[in-house]
Amino acid sequence: MQRIIIVFFTALGVLLGGALIGGIGGTLTHQSPVKIMLKLTEDIKLWAVATAIGGTFSNLRILEGGFVEGKLSLVAKQLIILVAAFLGAQLGIWIINILTGGR
């Protein structure tokens, strides 16, 4: 359970931090920070999930090993972790949409 919470908040933090800091970059380059933040949320969503689960290859190996060896509990655990990362990133997108007034 601890790992799921950490993964969720890591994905949330990566997305929020990337979008907010990217918005500052948009201001410095005389672009609309709101547009930059909204674009960045979609661009870095996958990376937020990958970062939160600790990279993609190790988790893919675990999934593969779980299927091959018949360890379905291991597969289920990895899928739950993946869903937690996705939900954290999705919450980050929702928060940025609320803060910027949406699309």
CSV table of N, CA, C and O in Angstrom, one decimal:
chain,number,residue,atom,x,y,z
A,1,MET,N,0.8,-1.2,0.0
A,1,MET,CA,0.0,0.0,0.0
A,1,MET,C,0.9,1.3,0.0
A,1,MET,O,0.5,2.2,-0.6
A,2,GLN,N,2.0,1.2,0.7
A,2,GLN,CA,2.9,2.4,0.8
A,2,GLN,C,3.4,2.7,-0.6
A,2,GLN,O,3.5,3.9,-1.0
A,3,ARG,N,3.8,1.7,-1.4
A,3,ARG,CA,4.3,1.9,-2.7
A,3,ARG,C,3.3,2.5,-3.6
A,3,ARG,O,3.6,3.4,-4.4
A,4,ILE,N,2.0,2.1,-3.5
A,4,ILE,CA,1.0,2.7,-4.3
A,4,ILE,C,0.8,4.2,-4.0
A,4,ILE,O,0.7,5.0,-5.0
A,5,ILE,N,0.8,4.6,-2.8
A,5,ILE,CA,0.7,6.0,-2.4
A,5,ILE,C,1.9,6.8,-2.9
A,5,ILE,O,1.7,7.9,-3.5
A,6,ILE,N,3.1,6.3,-2.8
A,6,ILE,CA,4.3,7.0,-3.2
A,6,ILE,C,4.2,7.1,-4.8
A,6,ILE,O,4.5,8.2,-5.3
A,7,VAL,N,3.8,6.1,-5.5
A,7,VAL,CA,3.8,6.2,-6.9
A,7,VAL,C,2.7,7.2,-7.4
A,7,VAL,O,3.0,8.0,-8.3
A,8,PHE,N,1.6,7.2,-6.7
A,8,PHE,CA,0.5,8.2,-7.0
A,8,PHE,C,1.0,9.6,-6.9
A,8,PHE,O,0.9,10.4,-7.8
A,9,PHE,N,1.6,9.9,-5.7
A,9,PHE,CA,2.0,11.3,-5.5
A,9,PHE,C,3.3,11.6,-6.3
A,9,PHE,O,3.5,12.8,-6.6
A,10,THR,N,4.1,10.7,-6.7
A,10,THR,CA,5.2,11.0,-7.5
A,10,THR,C,4.8,11.4,-8.9
A,10,THR,O,5.2,12.4,-9.5
A,11,ALA,N,3.8,10.7,-9.5
A,11,ALA,CA,3.3,11.0,-10.8
A,11,ALA,C,2.6,12.4,-10.7
A,11,ALA,O,2.8,13.2,-11.6
A,12,LEU,N,1.9,12.6,-9.6
A,12,LEU,CA,1.2,13.9,-9.5
A,12,LEU,C,2.2,15.0,-9.4
A,12,LEU,O,2.1,16.1,-10.0
A,13,GLY,N,3.3,14.8,-8.6
A,13,GLY,CA,4.3,15.8,-8.5
A,13,GLY,C,5.1,16.1,-9.7
A,13,GLY,O,5.4,17.3,-10.1
A,14,VAL,N,5.4,15.1,-10.5
A,14,VAL,CA,6.1,15.3,-11.8
A,14,VAL,C,5.3,16.1,-12.7
A,14,VAL,O,5.8,17.0,-13.3
A,15,LEU,N,4.0,15.8,-12.8
A,15,LEU,CA,3.2,16.5,-13.7
A,15,LEU,C,2.9,18.0,-13.3
A,15,LEU,O,3.1,18.9,-14.0
A,16,LEU,N,2.6,18.2,-12.0
A,16,LEU,CA,2.4,19.5,-11.5
A,16,LEU,C,3.7,20.4,-11.6
A,16,LEU,O,3.7,21.5,-12.0
A,17,GLY,N,4.8,19.8,-11.1
A,17,GLY,CA,6.1,20.5,-11.2
A,17,GLY,C,6.5,20.9,-12.6
A,17,GLY,O,6.9,22.0,-12.9
A,18,GLY,N,6.4,19.9,-13.5
A,18,GLY,CA,6.7,20.2,-14.9
A,18,GLY,C,5.9,21.2,-15.5
A,18,GLY,O,6.4,22.1,-16.2
A,19,ALA,N,4.6,21.2,-15.3
A,19,ALA,CA,3.7,22.2,-15.9
A,19,ALA,C,3.9,23.6,-15.2
A,19,ALA,O,4.0,24.6,-16.0
A,20,LEU,N,4.0,23.6,-13.9
A,20,LEU,CA,4.2,24.9,-13.3
A,20,LEU,C,5.6,25.6,-13.6
A,20,LEU,O,5.6,26.8,-14.0
A,21,ILE,N,6.6,24.8,-13.6
A,21,ILE,CA,7.9,25.4,-14.0
A,21,ILE,C,8.0,25.7,-15.5
A,21,ILE,O,8.6,26.7,-15.9
A,22,GLY,N,7.3,24.8,-16.3
A,22,GLY,CA,7.3,25.1,-17.7
A,22,GLY,C,6.5,26.4,-18.0
A,22,GLY,O,6.8,27.1,-18.9
A,23,GLY,N,5.5,26.7,-17.2
A,23,GLY,CA,4.7,28.0,-17.3
A,23,GLY,C,5.6,29.2,-17.0
A,23,GLY,O,5.5,30.2,-17.7
A,24,ILE,N,6.5,29.0,-16.1
A,24,ILE,CA,7.5,30.1,-15.8
A,24,ILE,C,8.4,30.3,-17.1
A,24,ILE,O,8.7,31.4,-17.5
A,25,GLY,N,8.8,29.2,-17.7
A,25,GLY,CA,9.6,29.2,-18.9
A,25,GLY,C,8.8,29.9,-20.0
A,25,GLY,O,9.4,30.7,-20.8
A,26,GLY,N,7.5,29.7,-20.1
A,26,GLY,CA,6.7,30.4,-21.1
A,26,GLY,C,6.7,31.9,-20.9
A,26,GLY,O,6.7,32.6,-21.8
A,27,THR,N,6.6,32.3,-19.6
A,27,THR,CA,6.6,33.7,-19.3
A,27,THR,C,8.0,34.3,-19.7
A,27,THR,O,8.0,35.4,-20.3
A,28,LEU,N,9.1,33.6,-19.4
A,28,LEU,CA,10.4,34.2,-19.8
A,28,LEU,C,10.6,34.3,-21.3
A,28,LEU,O,11.4,35.1,-21.8
A,29,THR,N,9.9,33.4,-22.1
A,29,THR,CA,10.0,33.5,-23.5
A,29,THR,C,8.9,34.3,-24.2
A,29,THR,O,8.7,34.2,-25.4
A,30,HIS,N,8.1,35.0,-23.4
A,30,HIS,CA,7.0,35.9,-23.9
A,30,HIS,C,5.9,35.1,-24.6
A,30,HIS,O,5.4,35.5,-25.6
A,31,GLN,N,5.6,33.9,-24.0
A,31,GLN,CA,4.5,33.1,-24.5
A,31,GLN,C,3.5,33.0,-23.4
A,31,GLN,O,3.8,33.3,-22.2
A,32,SER,N,2.3,32.6,-23.7
A,32,SER,CA,1.2,32.5,-22.7
A,32,SER,C,1.6,31.3,-21.8
A,32,SER,O,1.6,30.2,-22.2
A,33,PRO,N,1.8,31.6,-20.5
A,33,PRO,CA,2.1,30.5,-19.6
A,33,PRO,C,0.9,29.5,-19.5
A,33,PRO,O,1.1,28.3,-19.3
A,34,VAL,N,-0.3,30.0,-19.6
A,34,VAL,CA,-1.5,29.1,-19.5
A,34,VAL,C,-1.4,28.1,-20.7
A,34,VAL,O,-1.6,26.9,-20.5
A,35,LYS,N,-1.2,28.6,-21.9
A,35,LYS,CA,-1.2,27.7,-23.0
A,35,LYS,C,0.0,26.7,-22.9
A,35,LYS,O,-0.1,25.5,-23.2
A,36,ILE,N,1.1,27.2,-22.4
A,36,ILE,CA,2.3,26.3,-22.2
A,36,ILE,C,2.0,25.2,-21.2
A,36,ILE,O,2.3,24.0,-21.4
A,37,MET,N,1.4,25.6,-20.1
A,37,MET,CA,1.1,24.7,-19.0
A,37,MET,C,0.1,23.6,-19.5
A,37,MET,O,0.3,22.4,-19.2
A,38,LEU,N,-0.9,24.0,-20.2
A,38,LEU,CA,-1.9,23.0,-20.7
A,38,LEU,C,-1.3,22.1,-21.7
A,38,LEU,O,-1.6,20.9,-21.7
A,39,LYS,N,-0.4,22.6,-22.6
A,39,LYS,CA,0.3,21.7,-23.6
A,39,LYS,C,1.2,20.7,-22.8
A,39,LYS,O,1.3,19.6,-23.2
A,40,LEU,N,1.9,21.3,-21.9
A,40,LEU,CA,2.9,20.4,-21.1
A,40,LEU,C,2.2,19.3,-20.4
A,40,LEU,O,2.8,18.2,-20.3
A,41,THR,N,1.0,19.5,-19.9
A,41,THR,CA,0.3,18.4,-19.1
A,41,THR,C,0.1,17.2,-20.0
A,41,THR,O,0.3,16.1,-19.6
A,42,GLU,N,-0.3,17.5,-21.2
A,42,GLU,CA,-0.5,16.4,-22.2
A,42,GLU,C,0.8,15.7,-22.6
A,42,GLU,O,0.9,14.5,-22.8
A,43,ASP,N,1.8,16.6,-22.8
A,43,ASP,CA,3.1,16.1,-23.3
A,43,ASP,C,3.9,15.2,-22.3
A,43,ASP,O,4.6,14.3,-22.6
A,44,ILE,N,3.7,15.6,-21.0
A,44,ILE,CA,4.6,14.9,-20.0
A,44,ILE,C,3.8,13.8,-19.2
A,44,ILE,O,4.3,13.2,-18.3
A,45,LYS,N,2.5,13.6,-19.5
A,45,LYS,CA,1.7,12.7,-18.8
A,45,LYS,C,2.4,11.3,-18.8
A,45,LYS,O,2.5,10.6,-17.7
A,46,LEU,N,2.7,10.8,-19.9
A,46,LEU,CA,3.3,9.5,-20.0
A,46,LEU,C,4.6,9.4,-19.3
A,46,LEU,O,4.9,8.4,-18.6
A,47,TRP,N,5.4,10.5,-19.3
A,47,TRP,CA,6.7,10.5,-18.6
A,47,TRP,C,6.5,10.5,-17.1
A,47,TRP,O,7.3,10.0,-16.4
A,48,ALA,N,5.4,11.2,-16.7
A,48,ALA,CA,5.1,11.2,-15.2
A,48,ALA,C,4.8,9.8,-14.7
A,48,ALA,O,5.3,9.4,-13.7
A,49,VAL,N,4.0,9.1,-15.5
A,49,VAL,CA,3.7,7.7,-15.2
A,49,VAL,C,4.9,6.8,-15.2
A,49,VAL,O,5.2,6.1,-14.2
A,50,ALA,N,5.8,6.9,-16.2
A,50,ALA,CA,7.0,6.1,-16.3
A,50,ALA,C,8.0,6.4,-15.1
A,50,ALA,O,8.6,5.5,-14.6
A,51,THR,N,8.1,7.7,-14.8
A,51,THR,CA,9.0,8.1,-13.7
A,51,THR,C,8.4,7.6,-12.4
A,51,THR,O,9.2,7.1,-11.6
A,52,ALA,N,7.1,7.6,-12.2
A,52,ALA,CA,6.6,7.2,-10.9
A,52,ALA,C,6.7,5.7,-10.7
A,52,ALA,O,6.9,5.3,-9.5
A,53,ILE,N,6.7,4.9,-11.7
A,53,ILE,CA,6.8,3.5,-11.5
A,53,ILE,C,8.2,3.0,-11.5
A,53,ILE,O,8.5,1.8,-11.4
A,54,GLY,N,9.1,4.0,-11.7
A,54,GLY,CA,10.6,3.6,-11.6
A,54,GLY,C,11.2,3.2,-12.9
A,54,GLY,O,12.1,2.3,-12.9
A,55,GLY,N,10.7,3.7,-14.0
A,55,GLY,CA,11.2,3.2,-15.3
A,55,GLY,C,10.3,2.2,-15.9
A,55,GLY,O,9.5,1.6,-15.2
A,56,THR,N,10.4,2.0,-17.2
A,56,THR,CA,9.5,1.1,-17.8
A,56,THR,C,10.0,-0.4,-18.0
A,56,THR,O,9.3,-1.3,-17.9
A,57,PHE,N,11.3,-0.6,-18.2
A,57,PHE,CA,11.8,-1.9,-18.5
A,57,PHE,C,11.7,-2.9,-17.3
A,57,PHE,O,11.3,-4.0,-17.5
A,58,SER,N,12.0,-2.4,-16.1
A,58,SER,CA,12.0,-3.3,-15.0
A,58,SER,C,10.5,-3.8,-14.7
A,58,SER,O,10.3,-4.9,-14.4
A,59,ASN,N,9.6,-2.9,-14.8
A,59,ASN,CA,8.2,-3.3,-14.6
A,59,ASN,C,7.7,-4.2,-15.7
A,59,ASN,O,6.9,-5.1,-15.5
A,60,LEU,N,8.1,-4.0,-17.0
A,60,LEU,CA,7.7,-4.8,-18.0
A,60,LEU,C,8.3,-6.2,-17.8
A,60,LEU,O,7.6,-7.2,-18.1
A,61,ARG,N,9.5,-6.3,-17.3
A,61,ARG,CA,10.1,-7.6,-17.0
A,61,ARG,C,9.3,-8.4,-15.9
A,61,ARG,O,9.1,-9.6,-16.0
A,62,ILE,N,8.9,-7.6,-14.9
A,62,ILE,CA,8.1,-8.2,-13.9
A,62,ILE,C,6.8,-8.7,-14.4
A,62,ILE,O,6.4,-9.8,-14.1
A,63,LEU,N,6.1,-7.9,-15.3
A,63,LEU,CA,4.9,-8.4,-15.9
A,63,LEU,C,5.1,-9.6,-16.7
A,63,LEU,O,4.3,-10.6,-16.7
A,64,GLU,N,6.2,-9.6,-17.5
A,64,GLU,CA,6.4,-10.7,-18.4
A,64,GLU,C,6.7,-12.0,-17.5
A,64,GLU,O,6.2,-13.1,-17.8
A,65,GLY,N,7.5,-11.8,-16.5
A,65,GLY,CA,7.8,-13.0,-15.6
A,65,GLY,C,6.6,-13.5,-14.9
A,65,GLY,O,6.4,-14.7,-14.7
A,66,GLY,N,5.7,-12.6,-14.5
A,66,GLY,CA,4.5,-13.0,-13.9
A,66,GLY,C,3.6,-13.8,-14.8
A,66,GLY,O,3.0,-14.8,-14.3
A,67,PHE,N,3.5,-13.4,-16.0
A,67,PHE,CA,2.7,-14.1,-17.0
A,67,PHE,C,3.3,-15.5,-17.3
A,67,PHE,O,2.6,-16.5,-17.3
A,68,VAL,N,4.6,-15.5,-17.6
A,68,VAL,CA,5.2,-16.7,-18.0
A,68,VAL,C,5.2,-17.7,-16.8
A,68,VAL,O,5.0,-18.9,-17.0
A,69,GLU,N,5.5,-17.3,-15.6
A,69,GLU,CA,5.6,-18.2,-14.5
A,69,GLU,C,4.3,-18.4,-13.8
A,69,GLU,O,4.2,-19.2,-12.8
A,70,GLY,N,3.2,-17.7,-14.3
A,70,GLY,CA,1.9,-17.9,-13.7
A,70,GLY,C,1.7,-17.3,-12.3
A,70,GLY,O,0.8,-17.6,-11.6
A,71,LYS,N,2.5,-16.2,-12.0
A,71,LYS,CA,2.3,-15.5,-10.8
A,71,LYS,C,1.4,-14.3,-11.0
A,71,LYS,O,1.8,-13.2,-11.2
A,72,LEU,N,0.1,-14.6,-11.0
A,72,LEU,CA,-0.9,-13.6,-11.3
A,72,LEU,C,-1.0,-12.5,-10.2
A,72,LEU,O,-1.4,-11.4,-10.5
A,73,SER,N,-0.7,-12.9,-9.0
A,73,SER,CA,-0.7,-11.9,-7.9
A,73,SER,C,0.4,-10.8,-8.2
A,73,SER,O,0.1,-9.6,-7.9
A,74,LEU,N,1.5,-11.2,-8.7
A,74,LEU,CA,2.5,-10.2,-9.1
A,74,LEU,C,2.1,-9.3,-10.2
A,74,LEU,O,2.3,-8.1,-10.2
A,75,VAL,N,1.4,-9.9,-11.2
A,75,VAL,CA,0.9,-9.2,-12.3
A,75,VAL,C,-0.1,-8.2,-11.8
A,75,VAL,O,-0.1,-7.0,-12.2
A,76,ALA,N,-1.0,-8.6,-11.0
A,76,ALA,CA,-2.1,-7.7,-10.4
A,76,ALA,C,-1.5,-6.6,-9.7
A,76,ALA,O,-1.9,-5.4,-9.8
A,77,LYS,N,-0.4,-6.8,-8.9
A,77,LYS,CA,0.2,-5.8,-8.1
A,77,LYS,C,0.8,-4.7,-9.0
A,77,LYS,O,0.7,-3.5,-8.8
A,78,GLN,N,1.5,-5.2,-10.1
A,78,GLN,CA,2.1,-4.2,-11.0
A,78,GLN,C,1.0,-3.4,-11.8
A,78,GLN,O,1.2,-2.2,-12.0
A,79,LEU,N,-0.1,-4.0,-12.1
A,79,LEU,CA,-1.1,-3.3,-12.8
A,79,LEU,C,-1.8,-2.3,-11.8
A,79,LEU,O,-2.1,-1.2,-12.3
A,80,ILE,N,-1.9,-2.6,-10.6
A,80,ILE,CA,-2.4,-1.6,-9.6
A,80,ILE,C,-1.5,-0.5,-9.5
A,80,ILE,O,-1.9,0.7,-9.4
A,81,ILE,N,-0.2,-0.7,-9.4
A,81,ILE,CA,0.8,0.3,-9.4
A,81,ILE,C,0.8,1.2,-10.6
A,81,ILE,O,0.8,2.5,-10.5
A,82,LEU,N,0.6,0.6,-11.8
A,82,LEU,CA,0.5,1.4,-13.0
A,82,LEU,C,-0.8,2.2,-13.0
A,82,LEU,O,-0.7,3.4,-13.4
A,83,VAL,N,-1.9,1.7,-12.5
A,83,VAL,CA,-3.1,2.5,-12.4
A,83,VAL,C,-3.0,3.6,-11.5
A,83,VAL,O,-3.4,4.8,-11.7
A,84,ALA,N,-2.3,3.4,-10.3
A,84,ALA,CA,-2.1,4.5,-9.4
A,84,ALA,C,-1.2,5.6,-10.0
A,84,ALA,O,-1.5,6.8,-9.8
A,85,ALA,N,-0.2,5.3,-10.7
A,85,ALA,CA,0.6,6.3,-11.4
A,85,ALA,C,-0.3,7.1,-12.4
A,85,ALA,O,-0.2,8.3,-12.5
A,86,PHE,N,-1.1,6.3,-13.2
A,86,PHE,CA,-1.9,7.0,-14.2
A,86,PHE,C,-2.9,7.9,-13.5
A,86,PHE,O,-3.1,9.1,-13.9
A,87,LEU,N,-3.5,7.5,-12.4
A,87,LEU,CA,-4.5,8.4,-11.7
A,87,LEU,C,-3.8,9.6,-11.1
A,87,LEU,O,-4.4,10.7,-11.1
A,88,GLY,N,-2.6,9.4,-10.6
A,88,GLY,CA,-1.8,10.6,-10.1
A,88,GLY,C,-1.6,11.6,-11.2
A,88,GLY,O,-1.8,12.8,-11.0
A,89,ALA,N,-1.1,11.1,-12.3
A,89,ALA,CA,-0.9,12.0,-13.5
A,89,ALA,C,-2.2,12.7,-13.9
A,89,ALA,O,-2.2,13.9,-14.2
A,90,GLN,N,-3.3,11.9,-13.9
A,90,GLN,CA,-4.6,12.4,-14.4
A,90,GLN,C,-5.1,13.5,-13.4
A,90,GLN,O,-5.6,14.5,-13.8
A,91,LEU,N,-4.9,13.3,-12.1
A,91,LEU,CA,-5.2,14.3,-11.1
A,91,LEU,C,-4.4,15.6,-11.3
A,91,LEU,O,-4.9,16.7,-11.2
A,92,GLY,N,-3.1,15.4,-11.7
A,92,GLY,CA,-2.3,16.6,-12.0
A,92,GLY,C,-2.9,17.4,-13.2
A,92,GLY,O,-2.9,18.6,-13.1
A,93,ILE,N,-3.3,16.7,-14.2
A,93,ILE,CA,-3.9,17.4,-15.4
A,93,ILE,C,-5.2,18.1,-14.9
A,93,ILE,O,-5.4,19.3,-15.3
A,94,TRP,N,-6.0,17.5,-14.1
A,94,TRP,CA,-7.2,18.1,-13.6
A,94,TRP,C,-6.9,19.3,-12.8
A,94,TRP,O,-7.6,20.4,-13.0
A,95,ILE,N,-5.9,19.3,-12.0
A,95,ILE,CA,-5.6,20.5,-11.1
A,95,ILE,C,-5.1,21.6,-12.0
A,95,ILE,O,-5.5,22.8,-11.8
A,96,ILE,N,-4.2,21.3,-13.0
A,96,ILE,CA,-3.7,22.4,-13.9
A,96,ILE,C,-4.9,22.9,-14.7
A,96,ILE,O,-5.0,24.2,-14.9
A,97,ASN,N,-5.8,22.1,-15.1
A,97,ASN,CA,-7.0,22.6,-15.8
A,97,ASN,C,-7.8,23.5,-15.0
A,97,ASN,O,-8.3,24.6,-15.4
A,98,ILE,N,-8.0,23.2,-13.7
A,98,ILE,CA,-8.7,24.0,-12.8
A,98,ILE,C,-8.0,25.4,-12.5
A,98,ILE,O,-8.6,26.5,-12.6
A,99,LEU,N,-6.7,25.3,-12.3
A,99,LEU,CA,-5.9,26.5,-12.1
A,99,LEU,C,-5.8,27.5,-13.3
A,99,LEU,O,-5.8,28.7,-13.1
A,100,THR,N,-5.9,26.9,-14.5
A,100,THR,CA,-5.7,27.7,-15.7
A,100,THR,C,-7.1,28.1,-16.3
A,100,THR,O,-7.1,28.8,-17.3
A,101,GLY,N,-8.1,27.6,-15.7
A,101,GLY,CA,-9.5,27.9,-16.3
A,101,GLY,C,-9.9,27.0,-17.4
A,101,GLY,O,-10.8,27.2,-18.2
A,102,GLY,N,-9.2,25.9,-17.5
A,102,GLY,CA,-9.6,24.9,-18.6
A,102,GLY,C,-9.1,25.2,-19.9
A,102,GLY,O,-8.2,26.1,-20.1
A,103,ARG,N,-9.6,24.5,-20.9
A,103,ARG,CA,-9.1,24.8,-22.3
A,103,ARG,C,-9.9,25.8,-22.9
A,103,ARG,O,-10.7,26.1,-23.5
